[in-house]
Coordinates of C-alpha atoms and ligand atoms in Angstrom, one line a residue:
X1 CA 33.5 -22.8 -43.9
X2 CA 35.4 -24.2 -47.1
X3 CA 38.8 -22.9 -47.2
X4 CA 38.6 -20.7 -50.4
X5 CA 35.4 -19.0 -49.1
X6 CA 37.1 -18.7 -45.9
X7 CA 40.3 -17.1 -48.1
X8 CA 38.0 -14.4 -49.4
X9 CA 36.7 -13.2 -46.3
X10 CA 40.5 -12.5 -44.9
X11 CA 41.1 -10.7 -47.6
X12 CA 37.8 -8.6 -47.0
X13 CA 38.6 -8.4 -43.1
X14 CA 42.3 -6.8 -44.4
X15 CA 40.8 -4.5 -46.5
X16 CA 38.0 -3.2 -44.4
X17 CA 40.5 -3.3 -41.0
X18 CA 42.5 -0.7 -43.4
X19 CA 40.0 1.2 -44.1
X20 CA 39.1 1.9 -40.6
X21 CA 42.6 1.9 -39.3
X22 CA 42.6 5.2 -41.8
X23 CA 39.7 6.4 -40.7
X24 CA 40.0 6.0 -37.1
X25 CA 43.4 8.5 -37.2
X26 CA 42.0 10.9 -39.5
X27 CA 39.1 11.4 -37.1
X28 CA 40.9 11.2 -34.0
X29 CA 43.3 13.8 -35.2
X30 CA 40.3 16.4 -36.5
X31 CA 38.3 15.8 -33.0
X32 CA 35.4 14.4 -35.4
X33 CA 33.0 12.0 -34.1
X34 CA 29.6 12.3 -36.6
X35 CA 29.2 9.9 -39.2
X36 CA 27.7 12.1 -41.7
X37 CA 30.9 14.7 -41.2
X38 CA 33.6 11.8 -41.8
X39 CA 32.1 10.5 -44.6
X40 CA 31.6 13.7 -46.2
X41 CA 35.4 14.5 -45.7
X42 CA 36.9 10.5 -46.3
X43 CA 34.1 8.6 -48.0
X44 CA 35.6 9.4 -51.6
X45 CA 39.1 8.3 -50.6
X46 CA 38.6 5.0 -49.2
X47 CA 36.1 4.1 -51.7
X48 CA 38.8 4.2 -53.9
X49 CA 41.5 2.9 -52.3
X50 CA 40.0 -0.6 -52.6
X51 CA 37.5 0.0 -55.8
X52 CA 36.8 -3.4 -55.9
X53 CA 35.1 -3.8 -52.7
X54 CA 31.0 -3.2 -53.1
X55 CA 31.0 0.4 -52.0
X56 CA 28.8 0.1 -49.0
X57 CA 31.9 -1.2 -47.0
X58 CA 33.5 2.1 -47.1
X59 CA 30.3 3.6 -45.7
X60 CA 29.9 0.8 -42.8
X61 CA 34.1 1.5 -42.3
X62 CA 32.8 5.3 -41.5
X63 CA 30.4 4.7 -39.0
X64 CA 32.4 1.9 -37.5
X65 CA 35.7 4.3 -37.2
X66 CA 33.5 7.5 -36.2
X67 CA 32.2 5.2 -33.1
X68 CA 35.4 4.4 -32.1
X69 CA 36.9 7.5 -32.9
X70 CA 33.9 8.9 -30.2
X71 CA 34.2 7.0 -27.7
X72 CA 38.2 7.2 -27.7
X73 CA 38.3 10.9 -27.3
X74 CA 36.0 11.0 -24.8
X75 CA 38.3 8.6 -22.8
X76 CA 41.0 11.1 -23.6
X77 CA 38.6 14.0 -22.3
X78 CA 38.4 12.1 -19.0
X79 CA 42.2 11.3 -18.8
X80 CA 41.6 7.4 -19.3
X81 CA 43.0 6.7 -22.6
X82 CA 46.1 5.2 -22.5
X83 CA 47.5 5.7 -25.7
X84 CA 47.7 8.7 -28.3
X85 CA 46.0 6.9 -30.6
X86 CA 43.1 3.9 -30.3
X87 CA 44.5 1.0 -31.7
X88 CA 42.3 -0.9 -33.8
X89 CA 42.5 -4.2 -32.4
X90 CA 39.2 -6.7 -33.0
X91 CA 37.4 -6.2 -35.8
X92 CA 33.9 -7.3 -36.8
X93 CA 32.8 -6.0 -40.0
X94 CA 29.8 -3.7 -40.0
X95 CA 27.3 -4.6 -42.6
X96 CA 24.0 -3.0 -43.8
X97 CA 21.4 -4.0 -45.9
X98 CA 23.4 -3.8 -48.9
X99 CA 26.0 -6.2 -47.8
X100 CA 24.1 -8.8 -46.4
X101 CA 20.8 -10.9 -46.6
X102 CA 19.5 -13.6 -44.6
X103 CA 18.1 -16.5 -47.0
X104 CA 15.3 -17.8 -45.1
X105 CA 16.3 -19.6 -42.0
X106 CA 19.4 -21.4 -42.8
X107 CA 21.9 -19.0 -44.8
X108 CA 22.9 -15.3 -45.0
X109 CA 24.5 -14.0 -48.6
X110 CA 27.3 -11.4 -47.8
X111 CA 28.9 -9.5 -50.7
X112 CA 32.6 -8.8 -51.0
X113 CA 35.0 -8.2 -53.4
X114 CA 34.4 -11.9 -55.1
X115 CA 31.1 -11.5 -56.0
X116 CA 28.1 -13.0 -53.1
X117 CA 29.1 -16.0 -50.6
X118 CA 26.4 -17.9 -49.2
X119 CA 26.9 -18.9 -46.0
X120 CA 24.9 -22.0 -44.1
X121 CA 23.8 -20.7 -40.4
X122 CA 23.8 -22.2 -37.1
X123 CA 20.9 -20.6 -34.9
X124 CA 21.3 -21.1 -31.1
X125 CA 18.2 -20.5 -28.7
X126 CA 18.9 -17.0 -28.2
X127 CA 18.1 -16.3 -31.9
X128 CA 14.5 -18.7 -32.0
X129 CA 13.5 -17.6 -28.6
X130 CA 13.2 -13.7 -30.0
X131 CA 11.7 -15.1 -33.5
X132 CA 9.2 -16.8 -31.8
X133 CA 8.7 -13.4 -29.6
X134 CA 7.7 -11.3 -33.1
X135 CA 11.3 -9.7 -33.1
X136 CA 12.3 -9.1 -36.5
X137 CA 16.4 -8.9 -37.7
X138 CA 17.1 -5.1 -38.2
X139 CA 19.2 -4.4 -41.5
X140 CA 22.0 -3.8 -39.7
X141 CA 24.9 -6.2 -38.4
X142 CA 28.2 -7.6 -37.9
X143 CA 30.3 -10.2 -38.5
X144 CA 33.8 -11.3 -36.8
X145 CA 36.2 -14.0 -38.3
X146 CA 36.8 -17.1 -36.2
X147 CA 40.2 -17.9 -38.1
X148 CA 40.5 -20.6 -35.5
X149 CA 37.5 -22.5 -36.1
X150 CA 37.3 -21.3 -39.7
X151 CA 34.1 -20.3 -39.6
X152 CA 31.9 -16.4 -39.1
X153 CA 30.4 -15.5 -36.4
X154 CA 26.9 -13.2 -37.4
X155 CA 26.3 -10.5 -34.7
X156 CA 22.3 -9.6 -35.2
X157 CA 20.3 -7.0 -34.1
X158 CA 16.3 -7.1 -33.8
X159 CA 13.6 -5.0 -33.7
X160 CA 10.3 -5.5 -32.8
X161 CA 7.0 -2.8 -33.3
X162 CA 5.5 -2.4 -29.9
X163 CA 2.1 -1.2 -28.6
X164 CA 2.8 1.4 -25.6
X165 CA 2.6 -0.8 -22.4
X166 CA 0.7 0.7 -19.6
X167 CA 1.4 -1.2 -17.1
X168 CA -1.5 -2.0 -15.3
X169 CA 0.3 -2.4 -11.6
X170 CA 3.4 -3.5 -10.5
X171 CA 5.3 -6.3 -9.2
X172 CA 8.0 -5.1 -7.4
X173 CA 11.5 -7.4 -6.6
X174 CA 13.4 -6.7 -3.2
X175 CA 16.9 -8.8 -3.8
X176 CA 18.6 -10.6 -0.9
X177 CA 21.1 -12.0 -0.3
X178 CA 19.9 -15.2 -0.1
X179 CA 16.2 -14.7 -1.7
X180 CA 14.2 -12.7 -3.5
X181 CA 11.1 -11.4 -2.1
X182 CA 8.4 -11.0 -4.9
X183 CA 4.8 -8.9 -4.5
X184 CA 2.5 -10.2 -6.7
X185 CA -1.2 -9.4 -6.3
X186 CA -0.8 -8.2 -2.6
X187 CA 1.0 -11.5 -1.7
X188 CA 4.9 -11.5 -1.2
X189 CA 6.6 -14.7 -2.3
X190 CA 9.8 -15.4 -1.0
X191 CA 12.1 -17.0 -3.2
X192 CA 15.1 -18.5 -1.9
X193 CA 18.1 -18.7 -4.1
X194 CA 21.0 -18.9 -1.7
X195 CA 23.1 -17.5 -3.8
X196 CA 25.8 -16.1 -1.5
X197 CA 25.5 -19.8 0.7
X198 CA 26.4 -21.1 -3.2
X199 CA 29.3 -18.5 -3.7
X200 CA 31.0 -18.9 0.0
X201 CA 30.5 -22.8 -0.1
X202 CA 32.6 -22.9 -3.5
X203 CA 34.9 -20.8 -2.1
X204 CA 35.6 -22.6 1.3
X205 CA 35.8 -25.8 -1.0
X206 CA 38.3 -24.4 -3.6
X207 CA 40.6 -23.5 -0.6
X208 CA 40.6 -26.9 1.1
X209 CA 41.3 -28.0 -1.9
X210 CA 44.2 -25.8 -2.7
X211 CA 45.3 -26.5 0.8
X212 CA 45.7 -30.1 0.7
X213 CA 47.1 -30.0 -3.3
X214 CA 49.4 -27.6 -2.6
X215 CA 51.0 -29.9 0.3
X216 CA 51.2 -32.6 -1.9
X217 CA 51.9 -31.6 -5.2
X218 CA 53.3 -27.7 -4.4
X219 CA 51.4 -24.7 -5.0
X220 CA 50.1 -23.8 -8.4
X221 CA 50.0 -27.5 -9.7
X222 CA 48.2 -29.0 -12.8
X223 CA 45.8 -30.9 -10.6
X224 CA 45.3 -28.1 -8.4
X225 CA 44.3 -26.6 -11.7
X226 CA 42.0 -28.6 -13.1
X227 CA 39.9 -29.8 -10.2
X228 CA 39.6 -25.3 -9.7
X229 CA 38.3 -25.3 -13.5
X230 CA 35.6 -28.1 -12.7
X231 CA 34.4 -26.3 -9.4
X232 CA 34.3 -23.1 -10.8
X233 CA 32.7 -23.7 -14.0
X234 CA 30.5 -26.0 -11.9
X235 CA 29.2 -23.0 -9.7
X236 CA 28.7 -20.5 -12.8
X237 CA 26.6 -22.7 -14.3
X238 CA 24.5 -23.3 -10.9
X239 CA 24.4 -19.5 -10.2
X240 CA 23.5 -18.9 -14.0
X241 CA 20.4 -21.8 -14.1
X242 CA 19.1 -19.8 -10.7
X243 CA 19.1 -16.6 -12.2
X244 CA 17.8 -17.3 -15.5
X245 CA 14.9 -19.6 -14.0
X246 CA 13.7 -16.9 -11.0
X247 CA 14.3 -14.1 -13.5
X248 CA 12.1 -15.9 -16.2
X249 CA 9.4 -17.2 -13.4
X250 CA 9.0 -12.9 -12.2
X251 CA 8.9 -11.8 -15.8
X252 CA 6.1 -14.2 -17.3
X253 CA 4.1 -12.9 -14.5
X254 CA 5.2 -9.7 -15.1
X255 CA 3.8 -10.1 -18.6
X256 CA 0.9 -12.0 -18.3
X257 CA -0.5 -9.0 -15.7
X258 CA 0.9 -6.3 -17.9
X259 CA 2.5 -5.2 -15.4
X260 CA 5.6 -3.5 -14.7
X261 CA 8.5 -4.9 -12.6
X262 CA 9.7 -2.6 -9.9
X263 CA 13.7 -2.7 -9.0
X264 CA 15.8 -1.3 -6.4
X265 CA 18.3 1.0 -8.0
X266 CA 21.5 -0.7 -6.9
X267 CA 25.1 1.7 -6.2
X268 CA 28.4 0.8 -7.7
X269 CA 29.9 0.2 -4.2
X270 CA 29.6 -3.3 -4.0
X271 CA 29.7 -2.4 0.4
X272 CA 25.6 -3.2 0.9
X273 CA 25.0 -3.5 4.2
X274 CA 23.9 -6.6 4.0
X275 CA 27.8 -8.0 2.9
X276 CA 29.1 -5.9 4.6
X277 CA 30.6 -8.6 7.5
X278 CA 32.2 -10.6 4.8
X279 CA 35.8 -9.2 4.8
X280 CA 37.6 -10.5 1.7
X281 CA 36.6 -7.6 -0.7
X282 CA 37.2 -10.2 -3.8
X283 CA 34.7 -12.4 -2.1
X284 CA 32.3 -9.7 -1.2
X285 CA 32.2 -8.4 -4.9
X286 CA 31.4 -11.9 -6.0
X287 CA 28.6 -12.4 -3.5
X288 CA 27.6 -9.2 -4.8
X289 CA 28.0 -9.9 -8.2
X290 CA 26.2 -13.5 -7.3
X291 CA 23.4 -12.0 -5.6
X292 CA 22.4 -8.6 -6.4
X293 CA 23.9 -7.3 -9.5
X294 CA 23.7 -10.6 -11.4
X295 CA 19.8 -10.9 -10.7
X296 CA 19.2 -8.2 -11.6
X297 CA 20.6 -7.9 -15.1
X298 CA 19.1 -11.9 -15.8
X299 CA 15.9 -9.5 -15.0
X300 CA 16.7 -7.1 -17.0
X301 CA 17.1 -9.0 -19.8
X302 CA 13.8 -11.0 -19.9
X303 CA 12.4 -8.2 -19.2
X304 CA 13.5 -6.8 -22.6
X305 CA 13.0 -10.0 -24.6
X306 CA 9.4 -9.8 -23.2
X307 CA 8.7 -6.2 -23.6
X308 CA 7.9 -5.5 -19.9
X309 CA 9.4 -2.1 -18.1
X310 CA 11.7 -2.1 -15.7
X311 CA 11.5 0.5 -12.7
X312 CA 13.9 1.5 -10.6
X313 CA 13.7 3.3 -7.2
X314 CA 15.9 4.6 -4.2
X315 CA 16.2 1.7 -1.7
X316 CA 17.4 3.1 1.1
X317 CA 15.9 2.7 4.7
X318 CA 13.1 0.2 2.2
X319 CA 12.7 -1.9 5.3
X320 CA 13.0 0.3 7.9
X321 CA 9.3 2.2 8.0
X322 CA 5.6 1.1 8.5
X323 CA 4.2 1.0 4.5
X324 CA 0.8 2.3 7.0
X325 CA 1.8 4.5 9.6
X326 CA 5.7 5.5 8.3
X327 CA 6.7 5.2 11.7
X328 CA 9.9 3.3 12.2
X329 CA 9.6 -1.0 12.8
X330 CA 11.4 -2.4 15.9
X331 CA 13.2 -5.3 14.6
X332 CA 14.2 -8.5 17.0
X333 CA 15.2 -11.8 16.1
X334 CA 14.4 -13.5 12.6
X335 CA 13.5 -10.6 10.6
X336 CA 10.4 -9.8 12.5
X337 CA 9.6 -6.4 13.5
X338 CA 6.7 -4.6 15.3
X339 CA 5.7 -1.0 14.1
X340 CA 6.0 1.6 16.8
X341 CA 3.1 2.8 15.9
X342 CA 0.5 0.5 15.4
X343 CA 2.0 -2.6 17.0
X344 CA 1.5 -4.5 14.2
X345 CA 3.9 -7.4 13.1
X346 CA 5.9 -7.2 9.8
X347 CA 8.7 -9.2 7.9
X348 CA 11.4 -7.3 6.7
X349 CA 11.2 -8.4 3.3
X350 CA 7.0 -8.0 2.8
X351 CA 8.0 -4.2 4.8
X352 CA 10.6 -4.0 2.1
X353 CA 8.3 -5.2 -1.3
X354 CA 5.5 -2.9 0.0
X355 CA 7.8 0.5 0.5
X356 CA 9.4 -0.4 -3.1
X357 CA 6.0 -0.3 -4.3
X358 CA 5.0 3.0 -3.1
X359 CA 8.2 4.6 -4.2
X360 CA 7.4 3.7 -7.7
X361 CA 3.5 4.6 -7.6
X362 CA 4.9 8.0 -6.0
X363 CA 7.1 7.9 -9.7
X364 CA 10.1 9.9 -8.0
X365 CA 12.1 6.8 -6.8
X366 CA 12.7 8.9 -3.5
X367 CA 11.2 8.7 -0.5
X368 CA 7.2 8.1 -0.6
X369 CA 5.8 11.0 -0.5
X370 CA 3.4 11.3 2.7
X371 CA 0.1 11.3 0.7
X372 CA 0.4 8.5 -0.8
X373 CA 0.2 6.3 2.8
X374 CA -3.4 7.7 2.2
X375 CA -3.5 5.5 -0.4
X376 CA -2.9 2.6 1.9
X377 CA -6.0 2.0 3.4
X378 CA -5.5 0.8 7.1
X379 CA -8.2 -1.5 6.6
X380 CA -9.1 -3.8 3.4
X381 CA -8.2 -0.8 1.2
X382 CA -7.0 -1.3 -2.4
X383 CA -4.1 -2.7 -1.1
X384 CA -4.3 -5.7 0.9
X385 CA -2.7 -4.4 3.9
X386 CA -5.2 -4.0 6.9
X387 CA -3.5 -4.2 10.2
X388 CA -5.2 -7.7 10.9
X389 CA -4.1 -9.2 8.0
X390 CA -0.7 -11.3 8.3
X391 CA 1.8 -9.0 7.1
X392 CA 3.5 -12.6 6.8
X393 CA 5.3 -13.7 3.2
X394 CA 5.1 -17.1 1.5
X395 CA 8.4 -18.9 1.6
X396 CA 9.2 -21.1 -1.3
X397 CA 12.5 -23.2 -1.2
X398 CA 14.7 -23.6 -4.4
X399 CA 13.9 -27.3 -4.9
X400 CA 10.1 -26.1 -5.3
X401 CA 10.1 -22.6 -7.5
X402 CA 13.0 -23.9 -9.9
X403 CA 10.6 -26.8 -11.9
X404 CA 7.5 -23.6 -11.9
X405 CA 6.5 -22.7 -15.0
X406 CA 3.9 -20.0 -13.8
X407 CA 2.3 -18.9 -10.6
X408 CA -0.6 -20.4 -11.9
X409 CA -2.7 -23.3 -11.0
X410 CA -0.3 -25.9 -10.6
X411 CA 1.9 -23.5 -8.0
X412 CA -1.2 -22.3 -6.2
X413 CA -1.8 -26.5 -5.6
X414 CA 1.7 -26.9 -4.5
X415 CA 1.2 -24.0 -2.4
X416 CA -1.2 -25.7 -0.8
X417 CA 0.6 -28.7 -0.5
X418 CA 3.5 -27.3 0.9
X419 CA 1.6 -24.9 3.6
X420 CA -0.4 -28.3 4.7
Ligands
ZN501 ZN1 2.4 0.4 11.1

């Protein structure tokens, strides 16, 4: 931004940081946390502390400093706030409808004190990929100073009408390690991401590497340090295009089927069962992180940008019982087990994408609830699960799922392809 423009917008982020600053402490020390209440008690006073700010700023200030005011006595109610007081250290400027406008495409007008600046905008793909979805900016938003770069940063919120979405099934996700097994239309896809092979291979590299600086050059060196930057940044960026691309492949489907995507509802303690051998509890949280957590919340997002549910259900013991009979599956080598009760052959992961699926038709996210194995007819029943069929899944390497667009026509060729 020009200099002077710039200028003015200091002076409003002074004023306003002020007026919450004020705010902030007379709420705190009342116990209030409603809007409407501090305003009713402070609006008047602030207002005219700085009278020649348009007056909506000392509204926004109020609902800014009743938020923080909320969520720092609550910390305090739990024991967790470390100071007597919240310090009010960032601040973004809340604006309504008063104190902003965006002017077409390519600028936003923002009041202040000097009259309206006009302010040219840089969109990023985030911003086009929900215009082009039918989301609408919402009135409200923010904006932070970049006193570095000199320029604002616009924090916007959208809003989109939206029919009620039945979903008409479900596609449910059962996250690995190393893949994600995928039901879709009674067939499970396997997708392999090999995220934890990706997050222990960077780490075996970064210590050989700090192994063989560190005898040249002594521990903690700048080369050390920069060749760690490159292979860490290199590996979030891998991780990230995995994600994004797997998470935007289940969704579309998701979408295009109306359905509803079916998630296991994941604990805190990063100790699954399946990391549990990998010792280094940094490492295991990353693989964690890598693998379960961080799929799940590239999901999650899509999810929202397309307007498809999310469903979550209790995983535990997913894989360990017949989908049919709900007697327990003898597992040997390779993930291959045999139900104890019909003698039937299963794969862990189509065992676990088929149990997901009942918990969330049974709509408790507990344990499937006996009747609905009813459901399950034994042979060519609604759900494709007959005791001759191969209970097998579709395996689909990285290399071959990453250039997909859709399941579609082209995949169901290369499927084809790659089976032949
Ligand atoms: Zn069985």
């Amino acid at each position: 931004m020009p200099r002077r423009t710039f200028r003015a917008l200091v002076e409003l982020e002074g004023m306003y940081r002020n007026m919450v600053e004020q705010l902030v402490l007379y709420a705190v020390n009342n116990g209030i946390t409603k809007f409407t209440r501090l305003k009713a008690e402070k609006y008047r006073e602030v207002r005219s502390l700085y009278s020649q700010l348009p007056s909506h700023y000392a509204y926004t200030a109020c609902q800014d400093a009743a938020e923080r005011a909320h969520s720092f006595l609550r910390l305090r109610k739990m024991g967790k706030a470390r100071k007597a007081y919240p310090e009010v250290r960032g601040v973004s400027i809340w604006l309504d409808d008063h104190l902003w406008r965006a002017e077409g495409l390519t600028s936003i007008s923002m009041a202040t004190h000097r009259g309206r600046v006009r302010v040219s905008v840089e969109l990023n793909k985030h911003y086009l990929r929900y215009v082009n979805r039918g989301w609408r900016l919402a009135s409200e938003a923010r904006v932070k100073l970049d006193h570095k770069e000199r320029r604002l940063v616009f924090y916007l919120t959208f809003k989109k009408e939206v029919s009620e979405y039945r979903p008409k099934g479900y596609i449910t996700v059962d996250v690995n390690e190393d893949a994600e097994a995928v039901l879709i239309d009674g067939i499970v896809y396997l997708f392999e991401t090999n995220l934890s092979k990706v997050t222990l291979g960077y780490y075996y590299r970064r210590k050989r590497v700090q192994e063989r600086y560190d005898r040249v050059y002594g521990p903690g060196s700048r080369p050390a340090r920069r060749v760690f930057r490159r292979l860490s940044n290199n590996e979030r960026l891998l991780k990230r295009e995995v994600r994004w691309k797997l998470a935007t492949l289940i969704v579309r489907e998701a979408a295009r089927r109306q359905a509803a995507i079916v998630l296991e509802r994941l604990g805190k303690e990063p100790a699954s069962h399946m990391i549990e051998r990998i010792k280094n509890p940094q490492l295991r949280h990353r693989v964690f992180q890598a693998a379960f957590k961080g799929v799940q919340r590239a999901i999650e997002e899509k999810a929202r940008e397309y307007g498809v549910p999310v469903v979550y259900v209790d995983p535990r013991n997913t894989s360990r019982v017949c989908p049919i009979h709900g007697a327990e599956i003898v597992y040997g080598r390779n993930r291959h087990g045999v139900c104890s009760k019909g003698g039937e052959t299963w794969h862990r992961d189509v065992v676990a994408c088929y149990n997901l699926l009942l918990r969330a038709l049974g709509g408790d996210g507990g344990h499937a609830p006996s009747r609905l194995r009813v459901v399950v007819a034994v042979d060519g029943g609604p759900v494709p699960l007959g005791p001759t069929a191969a209970h097998e899944l579709t395996p689909i390497a990285r290399g071959a799922w990453a250039r997909w667009r859709s399941l579609g026509a082209t995949s169901e060729h290369k499927l084809m392809r790659m089976s032949a």
